[in-house]
PDB file of C-alpha atoms in Angstrom:
ATOM      1  CA  UNK A  41      54.219 -55.596 209.960  1.00  0.00           C
ATOM      2  CA  UNK A  42      55.029 -58.867 208.054  1.00  0.00           C
ATOM      3  CA  UNK A  43      54.640 -60.444 211.556  1.00  0.00           C
ATOM      4  CA  UNK A  44      51.363 -58.993 211.979  1.00  0.00           C
ATOM      5  CA  UNK A  45      50.060 -60.210 208.539  1.00  0.00           C
ATOM      6  CA  UNK A  46      51.248 -63.539 208.989  1.00  0.00           C
ATOM      7  CA  UNK A  47      49.208 -63.688 212.636  1.00  0.00           C
ATOM      8  CA  UNK A  48      46.468 -62.373 210.972  1.00  0.00           C
ATOM      9  CA  UNK A  49      46.471 -64.892 208.212  1.00  0.00           C
ATOM     10  CA  UNK A  50      46.749 -67.736 210.460  1.00  0.00           C
ATOM     11  CA  UNK A  51      44.008 -66.348 212.866  1.00  0.00           C
ATOM     12  CA  UNK A  52      41.673 -66.207 209.794  1.00  0.00           C
ATOM     13  CA  UNK A  53      42.695 -69.839 208.526  1.00  0.00           C
ATOM     14  CA  UNK A  54      41.994 -71.091 212.087  1.00  0.00           C
ATOM     15  CA  UNK A  55      38.590 -69.413 212.242  1.00  0.00           C
ATOM     16  CA  UNK A  56      37.663 -70.947 209.193  1.00  0.00           C
ATOM     17  CA  UNK A  57      38.774 -74.308 210.210  1.00  0.00           C
ATOM     18  CA  UNK A  58      36.732 -73.970 213.662  1.00  0.00           C
ATOM     19  CA  UNK A  59      33.732 -72.594 212.073  1.00  0.00           C
ATOM     20  CA  UNK A  60      33.927 -75.562 209.352  1.00  0.00           C
ATOM     21  CA  UNK A  61      34.452 -77.880 212.244  1.00  0.00           C
ATOM     22  CA  UNK A  62      31.181 -76.561 214.239  1.00  0.00           C
ATOM     23  CA  UNK A  63      28.901 -76.838 211.337  1.00  0.00           C
ATOM     24  CA  UNK A  64      30.195 -80.231 210.569  1.00  0.00           C
ATOM     25  CA  UNK A  65      29.516 -81.167 214.080  1.00  0.00           C
ATOM     26  CA  UNK A  66      26.126 -79.591 214.018  1.00  0.00           C
ATOM     27  CA  UNK A  67      25.436 -81.630 211.144  1.00  0.00           C
ATOM     28  CA  UNK A  68      26.647 -84.952 212.874  1.00  0.00           C
ATOM     29  CA  UNK A  69      25.065 -84.544 215.999  1.00  0.00           C
ATOM     30  CA  UNK A  70      21.655 -83.470 214.120  1.00  0.00           C
ATOM     31  CA  UNK A  71      21.395 -87.272 213.059  1.00  0.00           C
ATOM     32  CA  UNK A  72      21.836 -88.290 216.539  1.00  0.00           C
ATOM     33  CA  UNK A  73      17.863 -88.776 217.177  1.00  0.00           C
ATOM     34  CA  UNK A  74      16.956 -87.967 221.103  1.00  0.00           C
ATOM     35  CA  UNK A  75      15.528 -90.882 222.857  1.00  0.00           C
ATOM     36  CA  UNK A  76      13.002 -88.991 224.701  1.00  0.00           C
ATOM     37  CA  UNK A  77      11.614 -87.615 221.524  1.00  0.00           C
ATOM     38  CA  UNK A  78      11.611 -83.850 222.887  1.00  0.00           C
ATOM     39  CA  UNK A  79      12.072 -81.132 220.346  1.00  0.00           C
ATOM     40  CA  UNK A  80      14.627 -77.882 221.048  1.00  0.00           C
ATOM     41  CA  UNK A  81      11.564 -75.953 222.053  1.00  0.00           C
ATOM     42  CA  UNK A  82      10.203 -78.859 224.674  1.00  0.00           C
ATOM     43  CA  UNK A  83      13.918 -78.930 225.908  1.00  0.00           C
ATOM     44  CA  UNK A  84      14.114 -75.181 226.444  1.00  0.00           C
ATOM     45  CA  UNK A  85      10.959 -74.969 227.952  1.00  0.00           C
ATOM     46  CA  UNK A  86      11.681 -77.729 230.612  1.00  0.00           C
ATOM     47  CA  UNK A  87      14.917 -76.353 231.498  1.00  0.00           C
ATOM     48  CA  UNK A  88      13.498 -72.905 232.079  1.00  0.00           C
ATOM     49  CA  UNK A  89      10.777 -74.337 233.957  1.00  0.00           C
ATOM     50  CA  UNK A  90      13.140 -76.520 236.070  1.00  0.00           C
ATOM     51  CA  UNK A  91      15.114 -73.358 236.928  1.00  0.00           C
ATOM     52  CA  UNK A  92      12.132 -71.662 238.309  1.00  0.00           C
ATOM     53  CA  UNK A  93      11.949 -69.284 235.069  1.00  0.00           C
ATOM     54  CA  UNK A  94       8.340 -68.665 233.892  1.00  0.00           C
ATOM     55  CA  UNK A  95       8.849 -65.246 232.254  1.00  0.00           C
ATOM     56  CA  UNK A  96      11.009 -66.271 229.328  1.00  0.00           C
ATOM     57  CA  UNK A  97       9.507 -66.985 226.160  1.00  0.00           C
ATOM     58  CA  UNK A  98      10.739 -69.701 223.621  1.00  0.00           C
ATOM     59  CA  UNK A  99      10.488 -68.444 219.919  1.00  0.00           C
ATOM     60  CA  UNK A 100      11.808 -69.604 216.712  1.00  0.00           C
ATOM     61  CA  UNK A 101      14.196 -67.168 214.680  1.00  0.00           C
ATOM     62  CA  UNK A 102      14.961 -67.725 210.933  1.00  0.00           C
ATOM     63  CA  UNK A 103      18.413 -68.992 209.578  1.00  0.00           C
ATOM     64  CA  UNK A 104      21.139 -71.524 210.932  1.00  0.00           C
ATOM     65  CA  UNK A 105      22.979 -71.112 214.239  1.00  0.00           C
ATOM     66  CA  UNK A 106      21.047 -67.901 214.628  1.00  0.00           C
ATOM     67  CA  UNK A 107      20.312 -68.963 218.236  1.00  0.00           C
ATOM     68  CA  UNK A 108      20.745 -66.527 221.115  1.00  0.00           C
ATOM     69  CA  UNK A 109      19.278 -65.305 224.163  1.00  0.00           C
ATOM     70  CA  UNK A 110      17.728 -61.617 224.583  1.00  0.00           C
ATOM     71  CA  UNK A 111      17.691 -60.081 228.260  1.00  0.00           C
ATOM     72  CA  UNK A 112      15.867 -57.279 227.089  1.00  0.00           C
ATOM     73  CA  UNK A 113      12.751 -59.230 225.560  1.00  0.00           C
ATOM     74  CA  UNK A 114      13.378 -62.193 227.767  1.00  0.00           C
ATOM     75  CA  UNK A 115      13.357 -64.471 224.777  1.00  0.00           C
ATOM     76  CA  UNK A 116      15.162 -67.656 223.917  1.00  0.00           C
ATOM     77  CA  UNK A 117      15.545 -67.600 220.465  1.00  0.00           C
ATOM     78  CA  UNK A 118      15.975 -70.777 218.724  1.00  0.00           C
ATOM     79  CA  UNK A 119      16.964 -71.238 214.855  1.00  0.00           C
ATOM     80  CA  UNK A 120      14.720 -73.317 212.330  1.00  0.00           C
ATOM     81  CA  UNK A 121      17.319 -76.060 212.713  1.00  0.00           C
ATOM     82  CA  UNK A 122      16.882 -76.434 216.481  1.00  0.00           C
ATOM     83  CA  UNK A 123      13.288 -74.927 217.281  1.00  0.00           C
ATOM     84  CA  UNK A 124      11.605 -78.107 216.175  1.00  0.00           C
ATOM     85  CA  UNK A 125      14.402 -80.932 215.732  1.00  0.00           C
ATOM     86  CA  UNK A 126      14.660 -83.786 218.196  1.00  0.00           C
ATOM     87  CA  UNK A 127      18.322 -84.499 218.220  1.00  0.00           C
ATOM     88  CA  UNK A 128      21.418 -84.189 220.204  1.00  0.00           C
ATOM     89  CA  UNK A 129      22.253 -80.900 218.394  1.00  0.00           C
ATOM     90  CA  UNK A 130      19.129 -79.357 218.683  1.00  0.00           C
ATOM     91  CA  UNK A 131      19.286 -80.093 222.804  1.00  0.00           C
ATOM     92  CA  UNK A 132      22.707 -78.846 223.322  1.00  0.00           C
ATOM     93  CA  UNK A 133      21.696 -75.560 221.759  1.00  0.00           C
ATOM     94  CA  UNK A 134      18.577 -75.010 223.212  1.00  0.00           C
ATOM     95  CA  UNK A 135      19.951 -75.593 226.756  1.00  0.00           C
ATOM     96  CA  UNK A 136      23.096 -73.409 225.966  1.00  0.00           C
ATOM     97  CA  UNK A 137      20.513 -70.565 225.469  1.00  0.00           C
ATOM     98  CA  UNK A 138      18.586 -71.496 228.191  1.00  0.00           C
ATOM     99  CA  UNK A 139      21.744 -71.229 230.385  1.00  0.00           C
ATOM    100  CA  UNK A 140      21.868 -67.712 228.971  1.00  0.00           C
ATOM    101  CA  UNK A 141      18.361 -67.144 230.775  1.00  0.00           C
ATOM    102  CA  UNK A 142      19.557 -68.498 234.192  1.00  0.00           C
ATOM    103  CA  UNK A 143      22.499 -66.362 234.087  1.00  0.00           C
ATOM    104  CA  UNK A 144      20.056 -63.475 233.654  1.00  0.00           C
ATOM    105  CA  UNK A 145      17.807 -64.989 236.415  1.00  0.00           C
ATOM    106  CA  UNK A 146      20.593 -65.688 238.977  1.00  0.00           C
ATOM    107  CA  UNK A 147      22.477 -62.125 238.240  1.00  0.00           C
ATOM    108  CA  UNK A 148      25.681 -64.025 237.003  1.00  0.00           C
ATOM    109  CA  UNK A 149      28.212 -61.392 237.429  1.00  0.00           C
ATOM    110  CA  UNK A 150      29.764 -61.820 233.856  1.00  0.00           C
ATOM    111  CA  UNK A 151      26.895 -61.398 232.172  1.00  0.00           C
ATOM    112  CA  UNK A 152      25.546 -58.250 234.182  1.00  0.00           C
ATOM    113  CA  UNK A 153      29.160 -56.905 233.099  1.00  0.00           C
ATOM    114  CA  UNK A 154      28.798 -57.705 229.385  1.00  0.00           C
ATOM    115  CA  UNK A 155      25.421 -56.403 229.494  1.00  0.00           C
ATOM    116  CA  UNK A 156      25.983 -53.190 230.989  1.00  0.00           C
ATOM    117  CA  UNK A 157      28.641 -52.393 228.487  1.00  0.00           C
ATOM    118  CA  UNK A 158      26.699 -53.526 225.426  1.00  0.00           C
ATOM    119  CA  UNK A 159      25.751 -49.678 224.191  1.00  0.00           C
ATOM    120  CA  UNK A 160      29.161 -48.424 224.606  1.00  0.00           C
ATOM    121  CA  UNK A 161      30.541 -51.358 222.956  1.00  0.00           C
ATOM    122  CA  UNK A 162      27.777 -51.047 219.783  1.00  0.00           C
ATOM    123  CA  UNK A 163      28.912 -47.123 219.686  1.00  0.00           C
ATOM    124  CA  UNK A 164      32.690 -48.469 219.911  1.00  0.00           C
ATOM    125  CA  UNK A 165      32.223 -51.014 216.945  1.00  0.00           C
ATOM    126  CA  UNK A 166      30.591 -48.520 214.482  1.00  0.00           C
ATOM    127  CA  UNK A 167      33.193 -45.588 214.827  1.00  0.00           C
ATOM    128  CA  UNK A 168      36.327 -47.348 215.589  1.00  0.00           C
ATOM    129  CA  UNK A 169      37.337 -48.631 212.154  1.00  0.00           C
ATOM    130  CA  UNK A 170      36.474 -44.845 210.614  1.00  0.00           C
ATOM    131  CA  UNK A 171      38.301 -42.930 213.454  1.00  0.00           C
ATOM    132  CA  UNK A 172      41.325 -45.487 213.266  1.00  0.00           C
ATOM    133  CA  UNK A 173      41.577 -44.757 209.703  1.00  0.00           C
ATOM    134  CA  UNK A 174      41.197 -41.110 209.792  1.00  0.00           C
ATOM    135  CA  UNK A 175      43.822 -40.883 212.430  1.00  0.00           C
ATOM    136  CA  UNK A 176      46.220 -42.702 210.251  1.00  0.00           C
ATOM    137  CA  UNK A 177      45.570 -40.356 207.145  1.00  0.00           C
ATOM    138  CA  UNK A 178      46.058 -37.513 209.153  1.00  0.00           C
ATOM    139  CA  UNK A 179      49.344 -38.910 210.804  1.00  0.00           C
ATOM    140  CA  UNK A 180      50.679 -39.657 207.325  1.00  0.00           C
ATOM    141  CA  UNK A 181      49.590 -36.068 206.156  1.00  0.00           C
ATOM    142  CA  UNK A 182      52.101 -34.854 208.846  1.00  0.00           C
ATOM    143  CA  UNK A 183      49.273 -33.389 210.986  1.00  0.00           C
ATOM    144  CA  UNK A 184      50.372 -33.582 214.721  1.00  0.00           C
ATOM    145  CA  UNK A 185      46.809 -34.408 216.317  1.00  0.00           C
ATOM    146  CA  UNK A 186      46.567 -37.316 213.883  1.00  0.00           C
ATOM    147  CA  UNK A 187      48.192 -39.439 216.301  1.00  0.00           C
ATOM    148  CA  UNK A 188      45.638 -38.309 219.086  1.00  0.00           C
ATOM    149  CA  UNK A 189      42.595 -39.344 216.696  1.00  0.00           C
ATOM    150  CA  UNK A 190      44.428 -42.279 216.083  1.00  0.00           C
ATOM    151  CA  UNK A 191      44.817 -43.063 219.725  1.00  0.00           C
ATOM    152  CA  UNK A 192      41.012 -42.748 220.403  1.00  0.00           C
ATOM    153  CA  UNK A 193      40.210 -45.039 217.678  1.00  0.00           C
ATOM    154  CA  UNK A 194      42.400 -47.586 219.295  1.00  0.00           C
ATOM    155  CA  UNK A 195      40.475 -46.723 222.747  1.00  0.00           C
ATOM    156  CA  UNK A 196      37.175 -47.337 220.851  1.00  0.00           C
ATOM    157  CA  UNK A 197      38.572 -50.914 219.330  1.00  0.00           C
ATOM    158  CA  UNK A 198      39.998 -51.689 222.691  1.00  0.00           C
ATOM    159  CA  UNK A 199      36.472 -52.009 224.175  1.00  0.00           C
ATOM    160  CA  UNK A 200      35.038 -54.476 221.318  1.00  0.00           C
ATOM    161  CA  UNK A 201      38.265 -56.503 222.162  1.00  0.00           C
ATOM    162  CA  UNK A 202      37.724 -56.569 226.050  1.00  0.00           C
ATOM    163  CA  UNK A 203      33.986 -57.176 225.184  1.00  0.00           C
ATOM    164  CA  UNK A 204      34.946 -60.285 223.308  1.00  0.00           C
ATOM    165  CA  UNK A 205      37.056 -61.762 226.457  1.00  0.00           C
ATOM    166  CA  UNK A 206      34.361 -60.792 228.454  1.00  0.00           C
ATOM    167  CA  UNK A 207      32.170 -62.976 226.543  1.00  0.00           C
ATOM    168  CA  UNK A 208      34.114 -66.187 227.010  1.00  0.00           C
ATOM    169  CA  UNK A 209      33.413 -67.109 230.516  1.00  0.00           C
ATOM    170  CA  UNK A 210      29.596 -66.133 229.776  1.00  0.00           C
ATOM    171  CA  UNK A 211      29.631 -68.596 227.161  1.00  0.00           C
ATOM    172  CA  UNK A 212      31.473 -71.291 228.939  1.00  0.00           C
ATOM    173  CA  UNK A 213      29.179 -71.191 231.927  1.00  0.00           C
ATOM    174  CA  UNK A 214      26.228 -71.236 229.772  1.00  0.00           C
ATOM    175  CA  UNK A 215      27.517 -74.431 228.140  1.00  0.00           C
ATOM    176  CA  UNK A 216      28.425 -75.998 231.752  1.00  0.00           C
ATOM    177  CA  UNK A 217      24.986 -75.174 232.672  1.00  0.00           C
ATOM    178  CA  UNK A 218      23.557 -76.618 229.952  1.00  0.00           C
ATOM    179  CA  UNK A 219      25.536 -79.715 230.031  1.00  0.00           C
ATOM    180  CA  UNK A 220      24.945 -80.363 234.096  1.00  0.00           C
ATOM    181  CA  UNK A 221      21.160 -79.814 233.443  1.00  0.00           C
ATOM    182  CA  UNK A 222      20.987 -82.369 230.545  1.00  0.00           C
ATOM    183  CA  UNK A 223      23.048 -84.958 232.490  1.00  0.00           C
ATOM    184  CA  UNK A 224      21.743 -84.718 236.049  1.00  0.00           C
ATOM    185  CA  UNK A 225      17.741 -84.444 234.896  1.00  0.00           C
ATOM    186  CA  UNK A 226      18.426 -87.345 232.721  1.00  0.00           C
ATOM    187  CA  UNK A 227      17.551 -85.541 229.741  1.00  0.00           C
ATOM    188  CA  UNK A 228      19.828 -87.583 227.425  1.00  0.00           C
ATOM    189  CA  UNK A 229      21.568 -90.994 227.176  1.00  0.00           C
ATOM    190  CA  UNK A 230      25.710 -91.240 227.225  1.00  0.00           C
ATOM    191  CA  UNK A 231      25.607 -91.192 223.409  1.00  0.00           C
ATOM    192  CA  UNK A 232      23.617 -87.948 223.185  1.00  0.00           C
ATOM    193  CA  UNK A 233      25.302 -86.403 226.151  1.00  0.00           C
ATOM    194  CA  UNK A 234      29.029 -86.835 224.464  1.00  0.00           C
ATOM    195  CA  UNK A 235      27.454 -85.450 220.941  1.00  0.00           C
ATOM    196  CA  UNK A 236      25.968 -82.265 222.707  1.00  0.00           C
ATOM    197  CA  UNK A 237      29.171 -81.794 224.442  1.00  0.00           C
ATOM    198  CA  UNK A 238      31.461 -81.978 221.874  1.00  0.00           C
ATOM    199  CA  UNK A 239      28.929 -79.477 220.142  1.00  0.00           C
ATOM    200  CA  UNK A 240      29.238 -77.145 222.634  1.00  0.00           C
ATOM    201  CA  UNK A 241      32.862 -77.298 222.994  1.00  0.00           C
ATOM    202  CA  UNK A 242      33.373 -76.361 219.072  1.00  0.00           C
ATOM    203  CA  UNK A 243      30.660 -73.647 219.508  1.00  0.00           C
ATOM    204  CA  UNK A 244      33.033 -72.134 222.410  1.00  0.00           C
ATOM    205  CA  UNK A 245      36.173 -72.174 220.556  1.00  0.00           C
ATOM    206  CA  UNK A 246      34.516 -69.721 217.543  1.00  0.00           C
ATOM    207  CA  UNK A 247      34.321 -67.324 220.753  1.00  0.00           C
ATOM    208  CA  UNK A 248      38.083 -67.888 221.469  1.00  0.00           C
ATOM    209  CA  UNK A 249      39.040 -67.492 218.140  1.00  0.00           C
ATOM    210  CA  UNK A 250      37.495 -64.215 217.729  1.00  0.00           C
ATOM    211  CA  UNK A 251      39.080 -62.957 220.895  1.00  0.00           C
ATOM    212  CA  UNK A 252      42.349 -63.498 220.037  1.00  0.00           C
ATOM    213  CA  UNK A 253      42.194 -62.202 216.447  1.00  0.00           C
ATOM    214  CA  UNK A 254      40.732 -59.140 218.212  1.00  0.00           C
ATOM    215  CA  UNK A 255      43.608 -58.882 220.718  1.00  0.00           C
ATOM    216  CA  UNK A 256      46.090 -59.390 217.846  1.00  0.00           C
ATOM    217  CA  UNK A 257      44.252 -56.509 215.914  1.00  0.00           C
ATOM    218  CA  UNK A 258      44.425 -54.016 218.882  1.00  0.00           C
ATOM    219  CA  UNK A 259      48.236 -55.024 219.510  1.00  0.00           C
ATOM    220  CA  UNK A 260      48.976 -54.350 216.073  1.00  0.00           C
ATOM    221  CA  UNK A 261      47.140 -50.681 216.018  1.00  0.00           C
ATOM    222  CA  UNK A 262      49.177 -50.109 219.374  1.00  0.00           C
ATOM    223  CA  UNK A 263      52.312 -50.991 217.719  1.00  0.00           C
ATOM    224  CA  UNK A 264      51.323 -48.452 214.828  1.00  0.00           C
ATOM    225  CA  UNK A 265      50.973 -45.756 217.289  1.00  0.00           C
ATOM    226  CA  UNK A 266      54.116 -46.246 219.418  1.00  0.00           C
ATOM    227  CA  UNK A 267      55.959 -46.587 216.039  1.00  0.00           C
ATOM    228  CA  UNK A 268      54.252 -43.157 214.885  1.00  0.00           C
ATOM    229  CA  UNK A 269      55.856 -41.543 217.733  1.00  0.00           C
ATOM    230  CA  UNK A 270      59.308 -42.323 217.420  1.00  0.00           C
TER     231      UNK A 270
END
């Protein structure tokens, strides 16, 4: 158990460091003005148009780093720090979110898979911790069926872990599409491209750390279950 707590502590620290680096990179590249003078909104609209996508709307959403693509409403939601800003960070984020819209339009397999399990994962994420705790309490109380309740909870948590790993290729592919479009269409110069690439690299790492943290927790729950059966 001490090994798990040590691993969890390391993952937590790494997560904080990566998150801090992402915010630092975003601030840094927010100071690199785009030579073409385009805003995040304009970048997004042009990338969508260049990919023949005309049924997706670019809208502003409150908060910082709250950018996302919503396939249900077909909207590219850009945070306040991206929507109207004209810098390398805004260009990177706007193009990345449009990368998801392109994935949606081209029926990208990993995005389709992730979208298909979203409803189940939503339910699993809400119930897993409650079911796991209930299973542990029942098991420690000496009730035989507690192990089965615990196992169900582990299964629910496993769904969220699988989801976090399916998310990785989706995010990396969206970044690759964004960077390729920015470069091939001469939307950024060499310095701006380097900044956009660096910012997206750190954004992707937040998903990697989250996936590894979820896997470590899942393995810990499995070890508890197997230990309780001995």
